[in-house]
Tab-separated table of C-alpha atoms and ligand atoms in Angstrom:
chain	number	residue	atom	x	y	z
A	671	VAL	CA	115.351	124.471	82.377
A	672	HIS	CA	112.828	121.773	83.189
A	673	ALA	CA	113.669	121.000	86.760
A	674	GLY	CA	110.092	120.141	87.562
A	675	SER	CA	109.771	117.612	84.795
A	676	GLY	CA	111.010	114.753	86.939
A	677	LYS	CA	114.550	114.560	85.579
A	678	TYR	CA	115.778	117.639	87.447
A	679	GLY	CA	116.716	119.315	84.193
A	680	LYS	CA	120.284	119.330	82.989
A	681	TYR	CA	121.621	120.440	86.342
A	682	GLY	CA	121.400	117.079	88.041
A	683	LEU	CA	120.146	116.999	91.579
A	684	GLY	CA	121.346	119.139	94.416
A	685	GLN	CA	124.434	120.136	92.483
A	686	GLU	CA	126.627	123.181	92.701
A	687	LEU	CA	125.346	126.198	90.784
A	688	GLN	CA	127.385	129.190	89.621
A	689	PRO	CA	126.786	132.259	91.822
A	690	GLU	CA	126.758	134.366	88.616
A	691	TRP	CA	123.631	132.514	87.477
A	692	LEU	CA	121.639	133.622	90.505
A	693	SER	CA	120.068	136.946	91.310
A	694	PRO	CA	118.035	137.353	94.496
A	695	GLY	CA	115.003	139.652	94.285
A	696	ARG	CA	112.237	140.354	96.768
A	697	SER	CA	112.378	138.880	100.257
A	698	LEU	CA	110.055	135.987	101.057
A	699	GLY	CA	110.562	136.455	104.759
A	700	SER	CA	113.186	135.335	107.177
A	701	GLY	CA	112.673	132.514	109.620
A	702	SER	CA	114.893	131.826	112.592
A	703	PHE	CA	117.415	129.927	110.492
A	704	GLY	CA	117.845	131.882	107.318
A	705	GLU	CA	116.610	134.332	104.769
A	706	CYS	CA	114.548	133.557	101.728
A	707	TYR	CA	114.327	135.451	98.463
A	708	LYS	CA	112.478	135.017	95.266
A	709	GLY	CA	115.055	135.218	92.506
A	710	THR	CA	116.115	134.238	89.056
A	711	LEU	CA	118.383	131.477	87.812
A	712	ARG	CA	119.922	132.497	84.495
A	713	THR	CA	122.414	130.133	82.957
A	714	ASP	CA	125.242	130.884	80.558
A	715	ASP	CA	123.219	129.594	77.627
A	716	GLY	CA	120.446	132.074	78.394
A	717	GLU	CA	117.922	129.815	80.107
A	718	GLU	CA	115.931	131.461	82.848
A	719	MET	CA	113.637	130.363	85.640
A	720	ALA	CA	112.069	131.715	88.822
A	721	VAL	CA	113.698	130.270	91.904
A	722	VAL	CA	113.760	130.516	95.668
A	723	LEU	CA	117.085	131.298	97.279
A	724	LYS	CA	117.680	130.583	100.954
A	725	ARG	CA	120.787	131.747	102.761
A	726	VAL	CA	122.406	130.700	106.006
A	727	ARG	CA	122.181	133.412	108.603
A	728	ALA	CA	125.624	133.321	110.103
A	729	ARG	CA	124.688	134.841	113.445
A	730	VAL	CA	122.357	132.018	114.496
A	731	ALA	CA	124.284	129.310	116.313
A	732	GLY	CA	123.894	125.973	114.595
A	733	ALA	CA	122.262	127.419	111.513
A	734	GLU	CA	125.137	126.460	109.260
A	735	GLU	CA	124.902	122.840	110.249
A	736	MET	CA	121.157	122.888	109.780
A	737	HIS	CA	121.456	124.205	106.254
A	738	GLU	CA	123.874	121.471	105.340
A	739	ALA	CA	121.407	118.964	106.711
A	740	GLU	CA	118.701	120.789	104.765
A	741	HIS	CA	120.736	120.260	101.629
A	742	SER	CA	121.109	116.492	102.231
A	743	ILE	CA	117.459	116.090	103.181
A	744	ASN	CA	116.362	117.896	100.025
A	745	VAL	CA	118.467	115.576	97.902
A	746	LEU	CA	116.986	112.540	99.663
A	747	ALA	CA	113.408	113.839	99.482
A	748	THR	CA	113.589	114.900	95.844
A	749	LYS	CA	114.969	111.491	94.878
A	750	ALA	CA	112.494	109.466	96.884
A	751	ALA	CA	109.397	111.672	96.949
A	752	GLY	CA	109.870	114.210	94.145
A	753	ASP	CA	106.226	115.197	93.747
A	754	ALA	CA	105.741	115.850	97.442
A	755	VAL	CA	108.265	118.671	97.714
A	756	ALA	CA	109.320	121.733	95.717
A	757	PRO	CA	112.023	120.686	93.236
A	758	PHE	CA	115.465	121.278	94.721
A	759	LEU	CA	117.914	122.618	92.155
A	760	GLY	CA	121.149	122.875	94.042
A	761	TYR	CA	123.364	125.135	96.083
A	762	THR	CA	126.013	127.736	95.755
A	763	LEU	CA	128.683	128.727	98.225
A	764	VAL	CA	129.404	132.423	97.937
A	765	GLU	CA	132.906	133.293	99.142
A	766	SER	CA	132.897	136.921	98.109
A	767	PRO	CA	129.649	138.782	97.459
A	768	VAL	CA	128.393	138.765	93.856
A	769	GLY	CA	125.837	141.509	93.322
A	770	ARG	CA	123.048	140.972	95.840
A	771	LEU	CA	124.313	137.474	96.624
A	772	THR	CA	125.950	137.937	99.980
A	773	LYS	CA	128.563	135.685	101.504
A	774	GLY	CA	127.357	132.288	102.645
A	775	LEU	CA	125.708	129.048	101.618
A	776	TRP	CA	122.631	129.407	99.429
A	777	LEU	CA	120.143	126.685	98.583
A	778	VAL	CA	118.032	126.954	95.438
A	779	TRP	CA	114.568	125.606	94.612
A	780	GLU	CA	112.160	126.054	91.767
A	781	TYR	CA	109.672	128.832	92.589
A	782	GLU	CA	106.222	127.256	92.889
A	783	GLY	CA	104.031	130.336	93.176
A	784	ASP	CA	103.051	133.185	95.484
A	785	LYS	CA	100.592	131.344	97.707
A	786	THR	CA	101.159	129.161	100.697
A	787	LEU	CA	98.316	127.712	102.735
A	788	ALA	CA	98.927	130.611	105.140
A	789	TYR	CA	97.806	132.960	102.364
A	790	TYR	CA	94.471	131.146	101.992
A	791	LEU	CA	93.965	131.086	105.771
A	792	LYS	CA	94.088	134.887	105.777
A	793	ARG	CA	91.238	135.126	103.296
A	794	ARG	CA	87.635	135.431	104.449
A	795	ASP	CA	86.546	133.560	101.325
A	796	LEU	CA	89.008	130.737	101.970
A	797	GLU	CA	86.883	127.954	100.521
A	798	LYS	CA	86.003	129.913	97.406
A	799	ALA	CA	89.610	130.894	96.742
A	800	LEU	CA	90.865	127.366	97.353
A	801	ALA	CA	88.163	125.853	95.161
A	802	ALA	CA	88.981	128.171	92.271
A	803	ASP	CA	92.694	127.387	92.427
A	804	LEU	CA	92.288	123.644	92.939
A	805	GLY	CA	89.612	123.400	90.252
A	806	VAL	CA	86.972	121.779	92.477
A	807	GLU	CA	83.569	122.625	93.964
A	808	GLU	CA	83.622	124.796	97.093
A	809	GLU	CA	82.587	122.012	99.461
A	810	GLU	CA	85.401	119.857	98.110
A	811	ALA	CA	88.119	122.487	98.522
A	812	VAL	CA	89.228	121.740	102.087
A	813	PRO	CA	89.029	117.946	101.687
A	814	MET	CA	91.050	118.263	98.476
A	815	ALA	CA	93.727	120.428	100.100
A	816	MET	CA	93.974	117.987	103.014
A	817	LYS	CA	94.114	115.034	100.643
A	818	GLN	CA	97.055	116.596	98.820
A	819	ILE	CA	98.844	117.322	102.080
A	820	PHE	CA	98.410	113.703	103.171
A	821	GLU	CA	99.607	112.431	99.806
A	822	CYS	CA	102.766	114.499	100.214
A	823	LEU	CA	103.223	113.224	103.756
A	824	GLN	CA	102.647	109.647	102.671
A	825	ALA	CA	105.385	109.991	100.041
A	826	LEU	CA	107.865	111.578	102.476
A	827	HIS	CA	107.087	109.040	105.180
A	828	SER	CA	107.554	106.078	102.894
A	829	ALA	CA	110.996	107.491	102.164
A	830	GLY	CA	111.691	107.416	105.915
A	831	ILE	CA	111.514	111.203	106.250
A	832	VAL	CA	109.555	113.008	108.963
A	833	HIS	CA	109.028	116.677	108.091
A	834	ARG	CA	108.663	117.982	111.685
A	835	ASP	CA	107.536	121.461	110.654
A	836	ILE	CA	104.175	120.974	108.962
A	837	LYS	CA	102.263	124.253	109.099
A	838	PRO	CA	100.469	126.536	106.634
A	839	ALA	CA	103.587	128.589	105.766
A	840	ASN	CA	105.402	125.405	104.739
A	841	ILE	CA	102.711	124.167	102.368
A	842	VAL	CA	102.988	125.921	99.009
A	843	PHE	CA	100.558	125.973	96.106
A	844	ASP	CA	102.246	124.868	92.907
A	845	GLU	CA	100.560	127.094	90.312
A	846	ARG	CA	101.453	124.935	87.344
A	847	ALA	CA	100.393	121.567	88.731
A	848	ARG	CA	97.517	123.232	90.671
A	849	ARG	CA	98.348	121.327	93.811
A	850	PHE	CA	99.961	121.754	97.197
A	851	ARG	CA	103.493	120.652	97.928
A	852	LEU	CA	105.612	120.720	101.055
A	853	ILE	CA	108.542	123.079	101.465
A	854	ASP	CA	111.097	123.862	104.165
A	855	LEU	CA	112.774	120.576	105.032
A	856	GLY	CA	115.132	122.404	107.409
A	857	ALA	CA	113.757	120.548	110.404
A	858	ALA	CA	113.077	117.275	108.597
A	859	ALA	CA	114.758	114.086	109.779
A	860	CYS	CA	115.514	111.049	107.656
A	861	LEU	CA	115.326	107.960	109.832
A	862	LYS	CA	116.681	105.717	107.099
A	863	THR	CA	120.003	107.524	106.958
A	864	GLY	CA	119.933	109.318	110.309
A	865	THR	CA	120.270	112.648	108.476
A	866	ASN	CA	119.337	115.632	110.668
A	867	TYR	CA	118.138	113.347	113.434
A	868	LYS	CA	119.449	113.576	116.980
A	869	PRO	CA	117.466	111.929	119.771
A	870	GLY	CA	116.362	114.486	122.312
A	871	GLU	CA	116.656	117.394	119.919
A	872	THR	CA	113.534	119.296	119.060
A	873	ILE	CA	113.106	122.007	116.487
A	874	LEU	CA	109.503	122.938	116.642
A	875	ASP	CA	106.736	125.425	116.205
A	876	PRO	CA	104.762	125.042	119.445
A	877	CYS	CA	101.455	125.782	117.711
A	878	TYR	CA	101.707	122.762	115.419
A	879	CYS	CA	103.927	120.431	117.449
A	880	PRO	CA	102.378	117.258	118.881
A	881	PRO	CA	102.398	116.908	122.674
A	882	GLU	CA	105.019	114.152	122.634
A	883	GLU	CA	107.500	116.630	121.010
A	884	TYR	CA	109.841	113.956	119.645
A	885	VAL	CA	109.667	111.701	116.615
A	886	LEU	CA	111.118	108.811	118.650
A	887	PRO	CA	111.573	108.301	122.385
A	888	THR	CA	114.672	110.172	123.488
A	889	GLU	CA	116.247	106.958	124.777
A	890	ALA	CA	116.031	105.286	121.332
A	891	PRO	CA	119.446	104.568	119.774
A	892	ASN	CA	120.957	107.377	117.699
A	893	LEU	CA	120.377	106.225	114.140
A	894	ALA	CA	123.166	108.401	112.756
A	895	ASP	CA	125.693	106.503	114.910
A	896	GLN	CA	124.739	103.076	113.559
A	897	GLY	CA	126.200	101.398	110.500
A	898	THR	CA	124.079	101.247	107.368
A	899	ARG	CA	123.374	97.540	107.824
A	900	LEU	CA	122.209	97.896	111.393
A	901	ARG	CA	120.048	100.854	110.418
A	902	THR	CA	118.229	98.840	107.777
A	903	VAL	CA	117.026	96.603	110.631
A	904	LEU	CA	116.653	99.255	113.307
A	905	THR	CA	114.709	101.893	111.386
A	906	PRO	CA	111.768	99.651	110.386
A	907	LEU	CA	111.641	98.294	113.941
A	908	LEU	CA	111.529	101.753	115.527
A	909	TRP	CA	109.056	102.871	112.878
A	910	THR	CA	106.647	100.030	113.678
A	911	GLN	CA	106.988	100.527	117.416
A	912	HIS	CA	106.665	104.287	117.586
A	913	SER	CA	105.136	105.583	114.321
A	914	PRO	CA	107.437	108.629	114.016
A	915	ASP	CA	105.372	109.679	110.981
A	916	CYS	CA	102.526	110.471	113.366
A	917	PHE	CA	104.510	113.515	114.493
A	918	ASP	CA	103.521	115.114	111.174
A	919	THR	CA	99.946	113.874	111.075
A	920	TYR	CA	99.257	115.679	114.375
A	921	SER	CA	100.429	118.936	112.749
A	922	ALA	CA	98.216	118.180	109.759
A	923	GLY	CA	95.346	117.767	112.220
A	924	ILE	CA	95.955	121.293	113.511
A	925	VAL	CA	96.004	122.552	109.910
A	926	LEU	CA	92.638	120.839	109.349
A	927	MET	CA	91.211	122.549	112.444
A	928	GLN	CA	92.362	125.928	111.120
A	929	LEU	CA	90.822	125.269	107.719
A	930	GLY	CA	87.596	124.116	109.349
A	931	LEU	CA	87.205	126.722	112.080
A	932	PRO	CA	87.801	130.342	111.033
A	933	PHE	CA	88.330	131.546	114.607
A	934	LEU	CA	91.414	129.302	114.895
A	935	ARG	CA	93.303	131.132	112.166
A	936	THR	CA	95.343	133.356	114.454
A	937	THR	CA	98.384	132.318	116.467
A	938	SER	CA	96.890	133.456	119.759
A	939	SER	CA	93.657	131.513	119.306
A	940	LEU	CA	95.655	128.475	118.267
A	941	ARG	CA	97.684	128.737	121.449
A	942	THR	CA	94.499	128.904	123.511
A	943	PHE	CA	93.113	125.912	121.617
A	944	ASN	CA	96.249	123.835	122.241
A	945	GLY	CA	96.070	124.512	125.964
A	946	ALA	CA	92.383	123.679	126.097
A	947	LEU	CA	92.853	120.466	124.123
A	948	ALA	CA	95.629	119.366	126.484
A	949	ARG	CA	93.291	119.959	129.439
A	950	CYS	CA	90.796	117.666	127.682
A	951	ASN	CA	93.484	114.969	127.504
A	952	HIS	CA	93.773	115.471	123.763
A	953	ASP	CA	90.216	114.302	123.289
A	954	LEU	CA	88.728	116.548	120.614
A	955	GLU	CA	85.178	115.316	121.269
A	956	GLU	CA	85.468	116.544	124.821
A	957	TRP	CA	86.869	119.899	123.695
A	958	ARG	CA	84.036	120.220	121.205
A	959	ALA	CA	81.415	119.468	123.857
A	960	ARG	CA	82.927	122.032	126.233
A	961	SER	CA	83.485	124.724	123.610
A	962	GLY	CA	79.796	125.227	122.806
A	963	LEU	CA	80.573	126.452	119.302
A	964	PRO	CA	77.583	127.725	117.313
A	965	SER	CA	76.823	125.508	114.319
A	966	ARG	CA	77.347	128.346	111.836
A	967	GLN	CA	81.063	128.149	112.703
A	968	THR	CA	81.379	124.404	112.349
A	969	ALA	CA	79.582	123.648	109.071
A	970	LEU	CA	82.671	122.342	107.332
A	971	LEU	CA	83.537	119.846	110.053
A	972	ASP	CA	79.866	118.942	110.619
A	973	ALA	CA	79.181	117.986	107.005
A	974	ASN	CA	78.852	114.325	106.062
A	975	ASP	CA	77.874	113.236	109.600
A	976	GLY	CA	80.702	115.122	111.254
A	977	ALA	CA	83.389	113.486	109.095
A	978	GLY	CA	85.727	116.460	109.554
A	979	TRP	CA	85.458	116.273	113.351
A	980	ASP	CA	86.134	112.564	113.261
A	981	LEU	CA	89.226	112.944	111.078
A	982	ALA	CA	90.582	115.772	113.247
A	983	ALA	CA	89.937	113.808	116.454
A	984	ASN	CA	91.870	110.861	115.040
A	985	LEU	CA	94.802	113.083	114.069
A	986	LEU	CA	94.984	115.033	117.315
A	987	ARG	CA	94.744	112.091	119.706
A	988	PRO	CA	97.880	110.862	121.473
A	989	ARG	CA	100.165	108.741	119.347
A	990	GLN	CA	100.422	105.766	121.707
A	991	ILE	CA	101.097	107.646	124.800
A	992	VAL	CA	100.588	107.948	128.512
A	993	ASN	CA	102.069	110.322	131.043
A	994	ASP	CA	104.762	108.788	133.177
A	995	ASP	CA	105.030	109.544	136.895
A	996	ARG	CA	107.087	112.673	136.253
A	997	GLY	CA	104.298	113.972	134.096
A	998	SER	CA	106.299	113.860	130.875
A	999	VAL	CA	104.972	112.218	127.794
A	1000	ILE	CA	106.436	108.877	126.803
A	1001	PHE	CA	105.771	106.421	124.037
A	1002	LEU	CA	103.865	103.491	125.480
A	1003	ASN	CA	100.903	101.709	124.034
A	1004	THR	CA	97.912	102.396	126.235
A	1005	GLY	CA	95.449	100.369	124.218
A	1006	ARG	CA	93.676	103.539	123.022
A	1007	ALA	CA	93.265	103.813	119.279
A	1008	PRO	CA	96.475	105.323	117.923
A	1009	ARG	CA	96.748	108.546	115.964
A	1010	LEU	CA	96.128	108.130	112.220
A	1011	THR	CA	99.029	107.861	109.780
A	1012	ALA	CA	98.913	109.659	106.423
A	1013	THR	CA	97.859	106.416	104.754
A	1014	GLY	CA	95.112	105.982	107.348
A	1015	ALA	CA	93.923	109.560	106.860
A	1016	LEU	CA	93.701	109.073	103.088
A	1017	LYS	CA	91.132	106.317	103.686
A	1018	HIS	CA	88.956	108.532	105.888
A	1019	PRO	CA	85.420	109.452	104.700
A	1020	PHE	CA	86.179	113.192	105.019
A	1021	LEU	CA	88.545	112.882	102.079
A	1022	ARG	CA	86.111	110.894	99.983
A	1023	ALA	CA	84.553	114.025	98.467
A	1024	ALA	CA	88.039	114.977	97.337
A	1025	LEU	CA	88.693	111.509	95.952
A	1026	ARG	CA	85.605	111.816	93.755
A	1027	ALA	CA	86.827	115.133	92.405
A	1028	ALA	CA	90.452	114.058	92.036
A	1029	PRO	CA	90.933	114.047	88.217
A	1030	ALA	CA	90.364	117.815	87.845
A	1031	ALA	CA	93.353	118.785	89.974
A	1032	ALA	CA	95.559	115.812	89.265
A	1033	ALA	CA	95.751	116.710	85.577
B	512	ADP	P1	112.139	129.372	106.535
B	512	ADP	O1	113.147	128.411	107.047
B	512	ADP	O2	112.560	130.781	106.628
B	512	ADP	O3	110.757	129.125	107.115
B	512	ADP	P2	111.046	128.396	104.004
B	512	ADP	O4	111.773	127.347	103.224
B	512	ADP	O5	109.823	127.978	104.722
B	512	ADP	O6	112.099	129.103	104.968
B	512	ADP	O7	110.665	129.577	103.023
B	512	ADP	C1	110.114	130.787	103.516
B	512	ADP	C2	108.942	131.208	102.670
B	512	ADP	O8	109.348	131.377	101.312
B	512	ADP	C3	107.820	130.177	102.621
B	512	ADP	O9	106.926	130.296	103.700
B	512	ADP	C4	107.169	130.513	101.289
B	512	ADP	O10	106.313	131.628	101.413
B	512	ADP	C5	108.355	130.915	100.429
B	512	ADP	N1	108.872	129.756	99.661
B	512	ADP	C6	109.806	128.866	100.052
B	512	ADP	N2	110.052	127.943	99.101
B	512	ADP	C7	109.245	128.240	98.072
B	512	ADP	C8	109.028	127.668	96.752
B	512	ADP	N3	109.702	126.593	96.330
B	512	ADP	N4	108.125	128.271	95.953
B	512	ADP	C9	107.458	129.377	96.341
B	512	ADP	N5	107.614	129.960	97.552
B	512	ADP	C10	108.488	129.402	98.415
B	513	MG	MG1	109.212	127.825	106.709
């Protein structure tokens, strides 16, 4: 099976798999919408590969629908942005339990490896561990990881997909390609097709979610309700006006802060940081001035004339936003510089070190 080779192997894309081919093994954790196992896909002709199996958890209201959307989004993303996401192999609907495969809808991906970015964030020697795996010098490790994340985002965004759940646990290290890829498209919305997008609906991790909370203003037309022809006009218009992709680049900015500042690697400190940043009007320079951090903690962001700080500040600033008179965040252009897109971030000096080192990991 060569699902990662670009042609999705002989199983096509997002197709139905035989339950007998699949055996779930150790648990990879269970989020609010399902359970994940590492497992094996073994076909009738004896081919075998490590896979990830994710099952609908029937008790969670709405989970079923979300998994179906997750299936469609994975098909769209793999077609349009294959390198950015873990290869999606297909699904199987289990009517009556087969071995450890319990009843329900299972989605199947190629298993990329044991490490997500959350794993590296737990290590005291984060930069060293990252550098060794990415095949770069230590000072290039964080810029390289961020560069790869932005490349993935750029690919998803140009396919019209906003991930909406960018965080360390959803960024996996592909051991074979020695690079990071995005996983968990359960919350992702495709604005080209309207798949998994409902105005006013949020599915979010508060630690990584931008202050505006929505990809588009809630009063924007529901893309899923429009005909295909209207959507081809509407989506680019809404995209230009509101930069829905900047939902994800805010989350990537939080990831950069966690990579750069060791004390931000716990959920509770991240929560405190988010509150403090909001009180500074989402101005990272102001937060930095108030925080009085000792320079031994900020070396990574300070390097190269504070390039890391500058990139983070440009990712964490408001999209194009002011508070309206009810205090809620809306999408108006205030004339302040807007938040960076993935393409904008890739041009930033902080990632230049990584650009120099690129061939080693791209091989
Ligand atoms: P959930 O909706 O429960 O968050 P995810 O799709 O994020 O489900 O998967 C849960 C965990 O399983 C991830 O955080 C990661 O550790 C692991 N995982 C998911 N997909 C893969 C993959 N393709 N390769 C390796 N590990 C994966
Ligand atoms: Mg996840």
